[in-house]
CSV table of C-alpha atoms and ligand atoms in Angstrom, one decimal:
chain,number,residue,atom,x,y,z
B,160,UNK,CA,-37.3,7.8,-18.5
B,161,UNK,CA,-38.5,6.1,-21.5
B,162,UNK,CA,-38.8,2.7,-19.2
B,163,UNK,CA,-41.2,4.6,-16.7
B,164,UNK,CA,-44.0,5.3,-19.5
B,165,UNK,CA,-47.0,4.5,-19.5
B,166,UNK,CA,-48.0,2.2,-23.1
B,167,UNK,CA,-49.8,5.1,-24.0
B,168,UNK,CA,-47.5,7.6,-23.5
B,169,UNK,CA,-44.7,5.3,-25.4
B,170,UNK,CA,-46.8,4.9,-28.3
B,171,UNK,CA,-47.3,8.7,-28.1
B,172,UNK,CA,-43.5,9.2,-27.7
B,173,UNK,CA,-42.3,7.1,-30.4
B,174,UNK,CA,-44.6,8.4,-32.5
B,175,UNK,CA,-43.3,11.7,-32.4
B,176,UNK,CA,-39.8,10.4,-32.5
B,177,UNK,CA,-40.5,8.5,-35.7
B,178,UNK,CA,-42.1,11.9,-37.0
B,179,UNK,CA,-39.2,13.8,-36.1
B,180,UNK,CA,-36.8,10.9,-37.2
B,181,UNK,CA,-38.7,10.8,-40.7
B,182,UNK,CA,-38.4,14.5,-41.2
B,183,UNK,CA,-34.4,13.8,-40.6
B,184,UNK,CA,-34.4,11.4,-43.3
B,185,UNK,CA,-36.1,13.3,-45.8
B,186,UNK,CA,-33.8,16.0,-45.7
B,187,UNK,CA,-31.5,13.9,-48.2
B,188,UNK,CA,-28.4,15.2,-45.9
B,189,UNK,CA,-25.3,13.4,-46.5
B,190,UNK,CA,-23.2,13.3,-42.9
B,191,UNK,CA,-19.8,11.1,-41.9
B,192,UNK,CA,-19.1,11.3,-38.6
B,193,UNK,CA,-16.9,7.9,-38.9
B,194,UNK,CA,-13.8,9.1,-38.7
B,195,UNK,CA,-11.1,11.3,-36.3
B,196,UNK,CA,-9.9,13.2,-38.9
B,197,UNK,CA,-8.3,16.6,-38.8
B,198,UNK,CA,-11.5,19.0,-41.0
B,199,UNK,CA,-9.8,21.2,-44.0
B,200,UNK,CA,-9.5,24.2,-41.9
B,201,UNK,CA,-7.4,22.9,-39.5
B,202,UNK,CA,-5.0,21.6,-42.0
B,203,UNK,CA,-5.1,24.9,-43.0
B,204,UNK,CA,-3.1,26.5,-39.6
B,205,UNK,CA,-0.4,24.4,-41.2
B,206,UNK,CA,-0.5,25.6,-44.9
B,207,UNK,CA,2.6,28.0,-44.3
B,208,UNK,CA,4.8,25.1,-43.0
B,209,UNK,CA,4.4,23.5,-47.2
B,210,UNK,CA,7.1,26.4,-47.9
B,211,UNK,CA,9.6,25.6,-45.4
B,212,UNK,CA,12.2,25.1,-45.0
B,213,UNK,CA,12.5,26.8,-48.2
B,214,UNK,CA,15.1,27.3,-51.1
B,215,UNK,CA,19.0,26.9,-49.5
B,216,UNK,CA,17.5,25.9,-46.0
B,217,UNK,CA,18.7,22.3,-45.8
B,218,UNK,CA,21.3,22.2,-42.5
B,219,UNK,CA,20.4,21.0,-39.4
B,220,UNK,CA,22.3,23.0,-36.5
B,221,UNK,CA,25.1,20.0,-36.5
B,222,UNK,CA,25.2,20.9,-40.4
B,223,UNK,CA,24.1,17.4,-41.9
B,224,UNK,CA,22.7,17.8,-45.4
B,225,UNK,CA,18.5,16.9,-44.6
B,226,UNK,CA,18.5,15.9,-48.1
B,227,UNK,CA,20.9,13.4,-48.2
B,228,UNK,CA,20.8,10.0,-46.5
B,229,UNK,CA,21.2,9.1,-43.1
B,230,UNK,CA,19.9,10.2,-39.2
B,231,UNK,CA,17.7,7.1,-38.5
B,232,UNK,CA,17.2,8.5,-35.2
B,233,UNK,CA,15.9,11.6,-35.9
B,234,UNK,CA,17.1,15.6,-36.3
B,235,UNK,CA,18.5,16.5,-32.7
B,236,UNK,CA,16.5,20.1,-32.5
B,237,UNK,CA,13.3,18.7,-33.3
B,238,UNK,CA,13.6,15.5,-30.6
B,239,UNK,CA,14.9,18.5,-28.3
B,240,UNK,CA,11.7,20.1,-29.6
B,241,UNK,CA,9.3,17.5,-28.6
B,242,UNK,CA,11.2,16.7,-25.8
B,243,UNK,CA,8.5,17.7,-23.0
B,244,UNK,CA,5.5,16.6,-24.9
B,245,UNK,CA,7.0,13.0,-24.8
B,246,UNK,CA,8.6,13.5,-21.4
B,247,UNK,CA,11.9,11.4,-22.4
B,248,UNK,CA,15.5,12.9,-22.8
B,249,UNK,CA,16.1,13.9,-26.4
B,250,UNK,CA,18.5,10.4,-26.8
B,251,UNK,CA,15.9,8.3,-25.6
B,252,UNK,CA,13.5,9.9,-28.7
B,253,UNK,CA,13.2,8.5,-32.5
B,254,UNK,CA,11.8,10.6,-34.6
B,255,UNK,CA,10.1,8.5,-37.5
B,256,UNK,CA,7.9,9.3,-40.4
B,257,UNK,CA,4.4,10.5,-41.1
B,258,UNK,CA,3.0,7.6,-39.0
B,259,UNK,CA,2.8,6.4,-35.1
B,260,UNK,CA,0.9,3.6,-36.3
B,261,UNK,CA,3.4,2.5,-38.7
B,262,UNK,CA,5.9,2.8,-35.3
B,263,UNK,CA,3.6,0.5,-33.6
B,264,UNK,CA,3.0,-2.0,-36.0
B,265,UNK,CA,6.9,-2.1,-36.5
B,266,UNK,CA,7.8,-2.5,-33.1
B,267,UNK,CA,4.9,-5.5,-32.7
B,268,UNK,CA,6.3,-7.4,-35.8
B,269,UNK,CA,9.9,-7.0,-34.4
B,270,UNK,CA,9.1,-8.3,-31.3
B,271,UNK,CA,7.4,-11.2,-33.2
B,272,UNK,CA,10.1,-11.9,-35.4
B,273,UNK,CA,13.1,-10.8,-33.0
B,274,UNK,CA,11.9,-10.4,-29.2
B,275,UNK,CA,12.4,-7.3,-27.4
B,276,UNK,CA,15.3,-6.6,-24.6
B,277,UNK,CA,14.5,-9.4,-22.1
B,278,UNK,CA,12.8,-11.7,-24.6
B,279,UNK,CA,13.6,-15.1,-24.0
B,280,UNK,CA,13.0,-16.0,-27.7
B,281,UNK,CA,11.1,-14.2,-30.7
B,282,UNK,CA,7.1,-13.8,-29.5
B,283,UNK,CA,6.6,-15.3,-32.4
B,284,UNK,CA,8.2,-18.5,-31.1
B,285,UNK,CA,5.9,-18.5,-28.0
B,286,UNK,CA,2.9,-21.1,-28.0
B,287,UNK,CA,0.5,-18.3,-27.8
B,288,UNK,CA,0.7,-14.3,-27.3
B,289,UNK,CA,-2.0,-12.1,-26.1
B,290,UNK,CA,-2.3,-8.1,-25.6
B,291,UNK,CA,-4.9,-6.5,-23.3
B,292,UNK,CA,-6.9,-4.4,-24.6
B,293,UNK,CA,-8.9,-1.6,-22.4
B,294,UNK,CA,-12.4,-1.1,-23.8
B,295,UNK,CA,-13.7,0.5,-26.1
B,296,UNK,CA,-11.0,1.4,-27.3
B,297,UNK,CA,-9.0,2.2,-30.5
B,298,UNK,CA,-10.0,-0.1,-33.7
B,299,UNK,CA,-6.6,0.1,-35.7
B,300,UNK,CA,-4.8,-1.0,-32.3
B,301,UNK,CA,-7.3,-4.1,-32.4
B,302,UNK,CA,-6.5,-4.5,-36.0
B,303,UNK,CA,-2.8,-5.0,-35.8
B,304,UNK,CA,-3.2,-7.7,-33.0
B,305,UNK,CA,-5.7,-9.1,-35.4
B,306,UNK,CA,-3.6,-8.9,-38.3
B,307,UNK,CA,-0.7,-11.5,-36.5
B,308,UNK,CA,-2.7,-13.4,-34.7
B,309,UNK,CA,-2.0,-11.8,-31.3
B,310,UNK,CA,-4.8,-13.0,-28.4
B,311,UNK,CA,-6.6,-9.8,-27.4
B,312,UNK,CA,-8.3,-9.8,-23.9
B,313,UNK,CA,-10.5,-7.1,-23.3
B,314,UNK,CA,-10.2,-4.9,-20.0
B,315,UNK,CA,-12.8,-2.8,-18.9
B,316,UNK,CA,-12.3,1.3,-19.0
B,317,UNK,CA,-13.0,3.0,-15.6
B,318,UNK,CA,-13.3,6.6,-16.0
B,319,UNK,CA,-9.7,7.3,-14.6
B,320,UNK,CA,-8.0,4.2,-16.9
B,321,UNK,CA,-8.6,0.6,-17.4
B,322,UNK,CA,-9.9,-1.6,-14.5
B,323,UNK,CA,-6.4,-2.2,-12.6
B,324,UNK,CA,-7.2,-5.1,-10.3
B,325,UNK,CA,-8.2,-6.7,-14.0
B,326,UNK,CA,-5.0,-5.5,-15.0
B,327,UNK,CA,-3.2,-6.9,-12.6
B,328,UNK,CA,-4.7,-10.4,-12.3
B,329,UNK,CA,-4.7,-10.5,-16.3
B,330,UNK,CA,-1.1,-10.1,-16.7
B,331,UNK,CA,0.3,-12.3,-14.3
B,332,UNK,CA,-0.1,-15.0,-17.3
B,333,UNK,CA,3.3,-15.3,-19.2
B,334,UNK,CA,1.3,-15.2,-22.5
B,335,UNK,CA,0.3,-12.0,-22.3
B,336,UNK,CA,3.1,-10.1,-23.8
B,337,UNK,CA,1.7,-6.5,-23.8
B,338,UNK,CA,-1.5,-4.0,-23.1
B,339,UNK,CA,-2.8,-1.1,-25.8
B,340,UNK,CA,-3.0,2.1,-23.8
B,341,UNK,CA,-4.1,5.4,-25.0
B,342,UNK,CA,-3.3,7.4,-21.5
B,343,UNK,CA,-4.4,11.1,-22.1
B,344,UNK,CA,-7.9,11.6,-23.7
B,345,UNK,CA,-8.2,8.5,-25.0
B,346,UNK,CA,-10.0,7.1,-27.9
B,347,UNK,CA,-12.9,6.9,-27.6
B,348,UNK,CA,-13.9,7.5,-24.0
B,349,UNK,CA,-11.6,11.3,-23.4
B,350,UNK,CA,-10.8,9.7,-20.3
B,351,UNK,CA,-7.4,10.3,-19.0
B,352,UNK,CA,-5.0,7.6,-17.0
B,353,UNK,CA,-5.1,8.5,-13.2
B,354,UNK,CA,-1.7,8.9,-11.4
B,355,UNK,CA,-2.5,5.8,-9.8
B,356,UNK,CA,-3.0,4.0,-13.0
B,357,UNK,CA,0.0,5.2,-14.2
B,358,UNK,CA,1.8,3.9,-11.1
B,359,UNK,CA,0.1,0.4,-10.9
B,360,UNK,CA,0.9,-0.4,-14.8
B,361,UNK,CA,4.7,0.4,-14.1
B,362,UNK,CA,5.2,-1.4,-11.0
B,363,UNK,CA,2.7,-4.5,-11.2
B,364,UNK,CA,4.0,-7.8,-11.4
B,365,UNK,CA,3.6,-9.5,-15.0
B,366,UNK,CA,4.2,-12.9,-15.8
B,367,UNK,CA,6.3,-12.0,-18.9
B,368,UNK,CA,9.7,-10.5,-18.1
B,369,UNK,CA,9.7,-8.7,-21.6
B,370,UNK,CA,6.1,-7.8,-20.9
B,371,UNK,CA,5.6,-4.2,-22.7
B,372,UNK,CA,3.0,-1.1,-22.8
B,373,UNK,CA,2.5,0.1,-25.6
B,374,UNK,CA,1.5,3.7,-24.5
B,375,UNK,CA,0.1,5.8,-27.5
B,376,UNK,CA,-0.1,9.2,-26.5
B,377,UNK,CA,-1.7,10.3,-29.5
B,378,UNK,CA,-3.7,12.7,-28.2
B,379,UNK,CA,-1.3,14.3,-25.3
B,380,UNK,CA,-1.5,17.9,-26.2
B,381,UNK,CA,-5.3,17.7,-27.7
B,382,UNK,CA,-6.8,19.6,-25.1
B,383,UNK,CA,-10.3,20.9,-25.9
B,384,UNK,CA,-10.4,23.1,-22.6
B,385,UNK,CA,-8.3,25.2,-20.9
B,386,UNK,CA,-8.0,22.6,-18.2
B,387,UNK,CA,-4.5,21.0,-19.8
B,388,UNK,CA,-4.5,17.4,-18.2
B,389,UNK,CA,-1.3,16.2,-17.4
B,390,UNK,CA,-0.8,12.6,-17.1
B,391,UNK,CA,2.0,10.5,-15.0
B,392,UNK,CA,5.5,10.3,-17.0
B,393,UNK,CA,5.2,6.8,-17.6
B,394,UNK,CA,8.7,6.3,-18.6
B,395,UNK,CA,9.9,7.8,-15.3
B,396,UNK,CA,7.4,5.7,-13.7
B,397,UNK,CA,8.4,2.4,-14.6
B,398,UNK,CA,11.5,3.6,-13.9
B,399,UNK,CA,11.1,4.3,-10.5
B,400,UNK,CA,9.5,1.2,-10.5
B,401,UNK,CA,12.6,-0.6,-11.4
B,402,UNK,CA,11.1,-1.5,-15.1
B,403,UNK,CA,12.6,1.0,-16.9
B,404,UNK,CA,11.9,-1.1,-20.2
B,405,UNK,CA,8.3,-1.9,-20.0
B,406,UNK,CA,7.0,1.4,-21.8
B,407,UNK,CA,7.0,1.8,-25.3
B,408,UNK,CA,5.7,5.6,-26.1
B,409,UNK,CA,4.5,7.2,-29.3
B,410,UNK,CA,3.0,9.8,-30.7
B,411,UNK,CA,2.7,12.2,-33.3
B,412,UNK,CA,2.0,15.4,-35.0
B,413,UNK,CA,-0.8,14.0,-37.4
B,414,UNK,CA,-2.8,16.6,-35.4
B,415,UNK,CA,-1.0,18.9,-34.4
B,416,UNK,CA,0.2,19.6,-38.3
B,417,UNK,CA,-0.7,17.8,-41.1
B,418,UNK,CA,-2.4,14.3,-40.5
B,419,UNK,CA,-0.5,13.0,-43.9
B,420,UNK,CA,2.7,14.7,-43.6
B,421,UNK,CA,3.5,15.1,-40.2
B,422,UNK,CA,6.1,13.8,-37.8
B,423,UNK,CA,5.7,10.0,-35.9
B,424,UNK,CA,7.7,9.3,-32.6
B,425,UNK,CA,9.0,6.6,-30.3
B,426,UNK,CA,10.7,7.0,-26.8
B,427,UNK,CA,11.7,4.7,-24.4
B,428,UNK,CA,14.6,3.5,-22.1
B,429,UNK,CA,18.2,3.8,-23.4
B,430,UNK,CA,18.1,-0.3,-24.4
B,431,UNK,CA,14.6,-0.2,-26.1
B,432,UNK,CA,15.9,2.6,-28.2
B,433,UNK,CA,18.7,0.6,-29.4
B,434,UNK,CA,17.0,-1.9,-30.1
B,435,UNK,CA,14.4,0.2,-32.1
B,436,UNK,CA,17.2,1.6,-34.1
B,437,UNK,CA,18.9,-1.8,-34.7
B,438,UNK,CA,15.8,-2.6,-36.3
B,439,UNK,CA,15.0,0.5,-38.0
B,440,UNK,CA,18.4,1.0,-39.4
B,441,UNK,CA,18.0,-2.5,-41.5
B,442,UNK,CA,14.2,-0.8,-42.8
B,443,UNK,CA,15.5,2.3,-43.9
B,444,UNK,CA,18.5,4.2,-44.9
B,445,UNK,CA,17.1,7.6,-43.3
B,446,UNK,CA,13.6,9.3,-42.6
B,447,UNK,CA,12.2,12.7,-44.3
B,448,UNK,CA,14.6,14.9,-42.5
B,449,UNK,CA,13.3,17.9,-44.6
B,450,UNK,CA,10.0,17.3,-42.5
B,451,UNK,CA,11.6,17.4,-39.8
B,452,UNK,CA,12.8,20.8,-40.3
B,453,UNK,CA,10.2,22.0,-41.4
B,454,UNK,CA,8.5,20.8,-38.4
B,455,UNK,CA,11.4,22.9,-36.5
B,456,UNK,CA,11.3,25.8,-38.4
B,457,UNK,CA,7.4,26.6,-38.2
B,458,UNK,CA,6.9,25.5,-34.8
B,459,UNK,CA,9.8,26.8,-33.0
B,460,UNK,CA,9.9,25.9,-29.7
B,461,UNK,CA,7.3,24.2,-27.3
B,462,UNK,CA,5.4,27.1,-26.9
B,463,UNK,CA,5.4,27.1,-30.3
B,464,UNK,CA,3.4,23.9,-30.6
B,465,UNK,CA,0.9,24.8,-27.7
B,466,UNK,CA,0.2,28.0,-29.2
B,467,UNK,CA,-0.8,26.1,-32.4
B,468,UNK,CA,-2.7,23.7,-30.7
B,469,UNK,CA,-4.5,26.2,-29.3
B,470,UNK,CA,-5.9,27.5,-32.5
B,471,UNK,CA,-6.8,24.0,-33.6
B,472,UNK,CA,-8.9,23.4,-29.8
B,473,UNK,CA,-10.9,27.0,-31.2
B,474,UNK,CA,-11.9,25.1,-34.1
B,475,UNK,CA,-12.4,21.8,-32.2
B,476,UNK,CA,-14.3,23.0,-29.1
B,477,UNK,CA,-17.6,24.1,-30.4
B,478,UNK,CA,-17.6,21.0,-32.7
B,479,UNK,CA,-17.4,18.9,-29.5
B,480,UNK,CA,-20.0,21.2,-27.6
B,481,UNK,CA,-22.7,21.0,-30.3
B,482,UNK,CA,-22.8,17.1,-30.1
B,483,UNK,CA,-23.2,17.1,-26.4
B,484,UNK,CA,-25.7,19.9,-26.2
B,485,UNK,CA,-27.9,17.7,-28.7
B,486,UNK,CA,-27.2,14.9,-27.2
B,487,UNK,CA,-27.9,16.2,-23.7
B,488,UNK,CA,-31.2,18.6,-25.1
B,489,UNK,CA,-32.5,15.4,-26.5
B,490,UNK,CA,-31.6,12.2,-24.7
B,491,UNK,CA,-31.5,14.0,-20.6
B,492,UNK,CA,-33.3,12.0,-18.3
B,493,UNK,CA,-34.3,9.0,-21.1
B,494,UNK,CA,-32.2,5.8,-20.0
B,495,UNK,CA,-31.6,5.8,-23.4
B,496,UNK,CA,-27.8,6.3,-23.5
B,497,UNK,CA,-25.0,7.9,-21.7
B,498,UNK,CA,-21.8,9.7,-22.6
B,499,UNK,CA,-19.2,12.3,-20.8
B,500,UNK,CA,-18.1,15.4,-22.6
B,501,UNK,CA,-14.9,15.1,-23.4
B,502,UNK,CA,-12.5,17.7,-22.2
B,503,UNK,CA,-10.0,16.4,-25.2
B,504,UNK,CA,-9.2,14.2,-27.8
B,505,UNK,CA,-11.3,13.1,-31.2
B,506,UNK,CA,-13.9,11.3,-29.7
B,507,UNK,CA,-17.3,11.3,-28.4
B,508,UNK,CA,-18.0,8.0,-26.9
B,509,UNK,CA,-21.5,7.2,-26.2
B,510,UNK,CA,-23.0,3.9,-24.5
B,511,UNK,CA,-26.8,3.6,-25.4
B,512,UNK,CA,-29.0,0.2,-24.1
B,513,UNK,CA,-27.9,-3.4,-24.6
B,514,UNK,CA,-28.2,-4.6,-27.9
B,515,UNK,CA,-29.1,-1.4,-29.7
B,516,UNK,CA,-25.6,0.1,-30.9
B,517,UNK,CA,-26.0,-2.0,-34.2
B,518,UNK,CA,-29.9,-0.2,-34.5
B,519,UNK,CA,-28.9,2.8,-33.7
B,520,UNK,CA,-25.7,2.7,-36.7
B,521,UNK,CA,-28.7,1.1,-39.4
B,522,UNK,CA,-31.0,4.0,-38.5
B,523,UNK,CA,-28.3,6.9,-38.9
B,524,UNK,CA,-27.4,5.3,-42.4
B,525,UNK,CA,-30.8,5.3,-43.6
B,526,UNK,CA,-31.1,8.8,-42.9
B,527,UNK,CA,-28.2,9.3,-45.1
B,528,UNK,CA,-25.5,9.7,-41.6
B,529,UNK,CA,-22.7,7.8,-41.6
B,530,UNK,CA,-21.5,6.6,-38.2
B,531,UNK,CA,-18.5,4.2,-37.0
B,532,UNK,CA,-19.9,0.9,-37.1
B,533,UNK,CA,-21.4,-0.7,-34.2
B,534,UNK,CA,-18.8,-2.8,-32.4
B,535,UNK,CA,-15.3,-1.1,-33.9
B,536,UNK,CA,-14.4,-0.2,-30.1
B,537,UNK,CA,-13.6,-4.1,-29.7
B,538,UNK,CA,-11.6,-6.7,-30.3
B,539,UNK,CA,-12.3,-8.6,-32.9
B,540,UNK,CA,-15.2,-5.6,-34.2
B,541,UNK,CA,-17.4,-7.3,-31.8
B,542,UNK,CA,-19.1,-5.4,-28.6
B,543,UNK,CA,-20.5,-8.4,-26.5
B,544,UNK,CA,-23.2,-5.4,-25.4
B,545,UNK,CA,-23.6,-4.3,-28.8
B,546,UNK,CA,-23.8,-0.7,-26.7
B,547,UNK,CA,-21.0,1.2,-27.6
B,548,UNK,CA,-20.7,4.1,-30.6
B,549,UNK,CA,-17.7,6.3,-30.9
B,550,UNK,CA,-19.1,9.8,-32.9
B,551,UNK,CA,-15.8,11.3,-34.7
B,552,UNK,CA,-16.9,15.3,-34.8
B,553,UNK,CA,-13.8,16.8,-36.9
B,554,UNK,CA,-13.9,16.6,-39.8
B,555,UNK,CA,-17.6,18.0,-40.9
B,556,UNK,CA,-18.2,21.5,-40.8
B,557,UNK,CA,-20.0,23.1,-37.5
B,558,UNK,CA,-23.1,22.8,-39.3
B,559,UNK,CA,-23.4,19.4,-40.3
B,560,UNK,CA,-22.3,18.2,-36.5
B,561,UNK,CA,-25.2,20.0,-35.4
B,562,UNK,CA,-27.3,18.1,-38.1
B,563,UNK,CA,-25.5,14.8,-37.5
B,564,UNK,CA,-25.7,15.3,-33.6
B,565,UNK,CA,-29.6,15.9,-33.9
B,566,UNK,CA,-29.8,13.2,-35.9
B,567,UNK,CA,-27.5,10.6,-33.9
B,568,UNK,CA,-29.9,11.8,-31.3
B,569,UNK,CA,-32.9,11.0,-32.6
B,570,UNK,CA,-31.7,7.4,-34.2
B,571,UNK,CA,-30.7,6.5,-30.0
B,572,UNK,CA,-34.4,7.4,-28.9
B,573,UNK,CA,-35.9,5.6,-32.1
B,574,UNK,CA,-33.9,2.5,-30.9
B,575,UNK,CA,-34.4,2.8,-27.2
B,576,UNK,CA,-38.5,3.1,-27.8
B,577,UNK,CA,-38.6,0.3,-30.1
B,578,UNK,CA,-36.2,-2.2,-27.8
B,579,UNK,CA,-38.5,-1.0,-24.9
B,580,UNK,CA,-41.6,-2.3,-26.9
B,581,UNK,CA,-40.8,-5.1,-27.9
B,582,UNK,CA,-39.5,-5.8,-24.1
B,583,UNK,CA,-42.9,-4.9,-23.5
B,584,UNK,CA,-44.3,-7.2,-25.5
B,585,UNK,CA,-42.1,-10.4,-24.7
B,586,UNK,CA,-43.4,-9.9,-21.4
B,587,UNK,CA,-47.0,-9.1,-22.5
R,255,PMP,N1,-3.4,6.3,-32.1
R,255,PMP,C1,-4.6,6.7,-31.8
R,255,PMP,C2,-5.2,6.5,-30.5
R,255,PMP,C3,-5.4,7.4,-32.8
R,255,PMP,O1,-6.6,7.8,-32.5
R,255,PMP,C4,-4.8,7.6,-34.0
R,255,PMP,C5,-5.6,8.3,-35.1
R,255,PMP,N2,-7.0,8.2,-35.1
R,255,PMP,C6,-3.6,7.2,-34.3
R,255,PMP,C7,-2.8,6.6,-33.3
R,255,PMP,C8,-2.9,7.4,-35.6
R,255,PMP,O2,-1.8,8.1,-35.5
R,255,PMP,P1,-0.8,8.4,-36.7
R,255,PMP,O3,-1.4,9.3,-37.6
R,255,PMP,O4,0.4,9.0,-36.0
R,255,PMP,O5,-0.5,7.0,-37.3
């Protein structure tokens, strides 16, 4: 433990650090570890789906014309298709664009503007709204809340799911209108919702009557082991529960298939998809059916998809073990940060000392490594701990992760030595 030595060996310590750190820096390396994007080569598994469905290949099985207008809610076979993975019937499923954000922010500025079934006016209307939001968690989530002025309340994160009895308390205040939730693997702590969880968040009490999850499974079949979690259905849940509206699920294929091109979805109970599609139907005159069957024509069938995202997890895996390993070879035993390995998902999420997240982000960029910036995990871009980073191992090639990760590495024990001396000498 870096807090357990003696001023000698600290000065000793960090001065082997700094050497170490300086020899980082002077490699000129040029790292991003910012963002969960899908890397080249696993966009590549999906290259063979850019010729389908291919010349004459344009009817779905009910023979509609995917070229022409029209389906708003979607190409039966492929919401039979992804029927499992979102655990609703495939007429409680709209199939949308490339986008579950998009899906999201829609259904947020509906409810604004139009109130959701149960709403007793517009949320717009209301004095004041406010979303919880489980910590750290996902920035663009935080960013549409911040975008229309919705409250955000952070909750904290448990290990199995946000802190329930906060939950609970929290939402017993008619204000608060809905809660971000990214059950399976989420982003960025790859921790999964417990059963329990699940079960509290349909059945607890909320103040709102139109009170709504928004439950963003956006990484529900990213397994990076051969563990495949399974979370609660949450729809059935809350059904059981005798809320069968309060769930709003998405997700999508941005990586399963092509982060750009692929397929978004919503499901939810048979009155929240009509109301989606009372909405939708006024936006648009019809999605990008062709995507859709292409979707159904190189996939298949469910096995399909979980074959595929097999062969993405191969690519994934030792991306995700190489930033642990350094983390772990370099930071074991130090007090100077801690972190899980994730067994799924885009995200390592790592928690280093009080006040030294912002350090540790000013350090990597010097050395020419780009990370998420300090505080992104909040609401409002502000971590009251300044303590949390969220490391985004995708999208560089094996190679530079294991640079970056050595490097990340080295910025958290740089920080943690040089917050410990100065402690030292505040109380000196
Ligand atoms: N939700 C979460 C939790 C995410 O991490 C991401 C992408 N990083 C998205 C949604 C974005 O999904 P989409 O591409 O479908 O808009």
């Amino acid at each position: 433990m870096i807090a357990d030595l003696s001023a000698a060996d600290l000065e000793a310590f960090g001065a082997r650090i700094q050497a170490d750190y300086d020899a980082f820096r002077a490699r000129g390396l040029k790292l991003d570890m910012t963002r969960g994007k899908p890397a080249p080569e696993q966009l590549d598994l999906a290259e063979g789906m850019l010729a389908l469905p291919g010349n004459r290949d344009h009817l779905t099985e009910a023979g509609e014309d995917a070229r022409n207008y029209g389906g708003v809610q979607g190409v039966a076979e492929v919401r039979a298709l992804f029927s499992g993975t979102l655990g609703a019937k495939p007429e409680r499923i709209v199939v949308g664009d490339n986008a579950s954000l998009a899906m999201m922010h829609d259904s947020i500025v509906w409810a604004l503007l139009k109130g959701v079934p149960g709403s007793a006016k517009p949320w717009g209307r209301e004095s004041e709204i406010a979303f919880l939001c489980p910590v750290p968690g996902y920035d663009r989530h935080f960013a549409i809340c911040e975008e229309y002025g919705i409250r955000m309340i952070p909750v904290p994160m448990t290990g199995h799911g946000p802190d329930m009895a906060k939950v609970e308390e929290l939402v017993r205040d008619p204000a608060v209108k809905g809660m971000w939730c990214v059950p399976k693997y989420s982003n960025p702590s790859a921790e999964s919702y417990s059963d329990e969880t699940v079960r509290r968040l349909a059945s607890m009490k909320t103040g709102a009557p139109d009170f709504r999850l928004f439950w963003d499974n956006a990484y529900v079949l990213h397994h990076l082991t051969d563990e495949r979690r399974e979370i609660l259905n949450v729809l059935d849940a809350c059904a059981d529960a005798g809320n069968p509206d309060r769930a709003f699920v998405f997700a999508s294929t941005s990586k399963m298939t092509l982060a750009g091109a692929g397929l978004a979805f919503f499901a939810s109970s048979e009155a929240n998809v009509k109301w989606y599609l009372a909405r939708a139907s006024k936006r648009t005159i019809g999605p990008d059916k062709l995507n859709q069957l292409r979707h159904v024509r190189f996939l298949r069938d469910e096995a399909g998809l979980v074959a595929h995202m097999d062969k993405h997890r191969a690519l994934l895996a030792p991306k995700f073990q190489t930033v642990t390993d350094a983390l772990t070879s370099r930071l074991a035993n130090q007090g100077a940060a801690r972190w899980i390995k994730p067994d799924g998902g885009y995200f390592v999420s790592v928690d280093v000392t009080e006040g030294a997240a912002s350090r540790v982000v000013a350090l990597a960029k010097d050395a020419g490594l780009l990370l998420t910036a300090a505080g992104a995990t909040w609401p409002y871009g502000k971590d009251p701990h300044d303590s949390n980073l969220r490391l985004a191992p995708s999208y560089p090639s094996l190679s530079d992760v294991k640079a970056a990760s050595e490097g990340i590495a080295l910025c958290i024990l740089l920080a943690a030595i040089e917050s410990e001396s100065a402690r030292r000498r505040s109380e000196a």
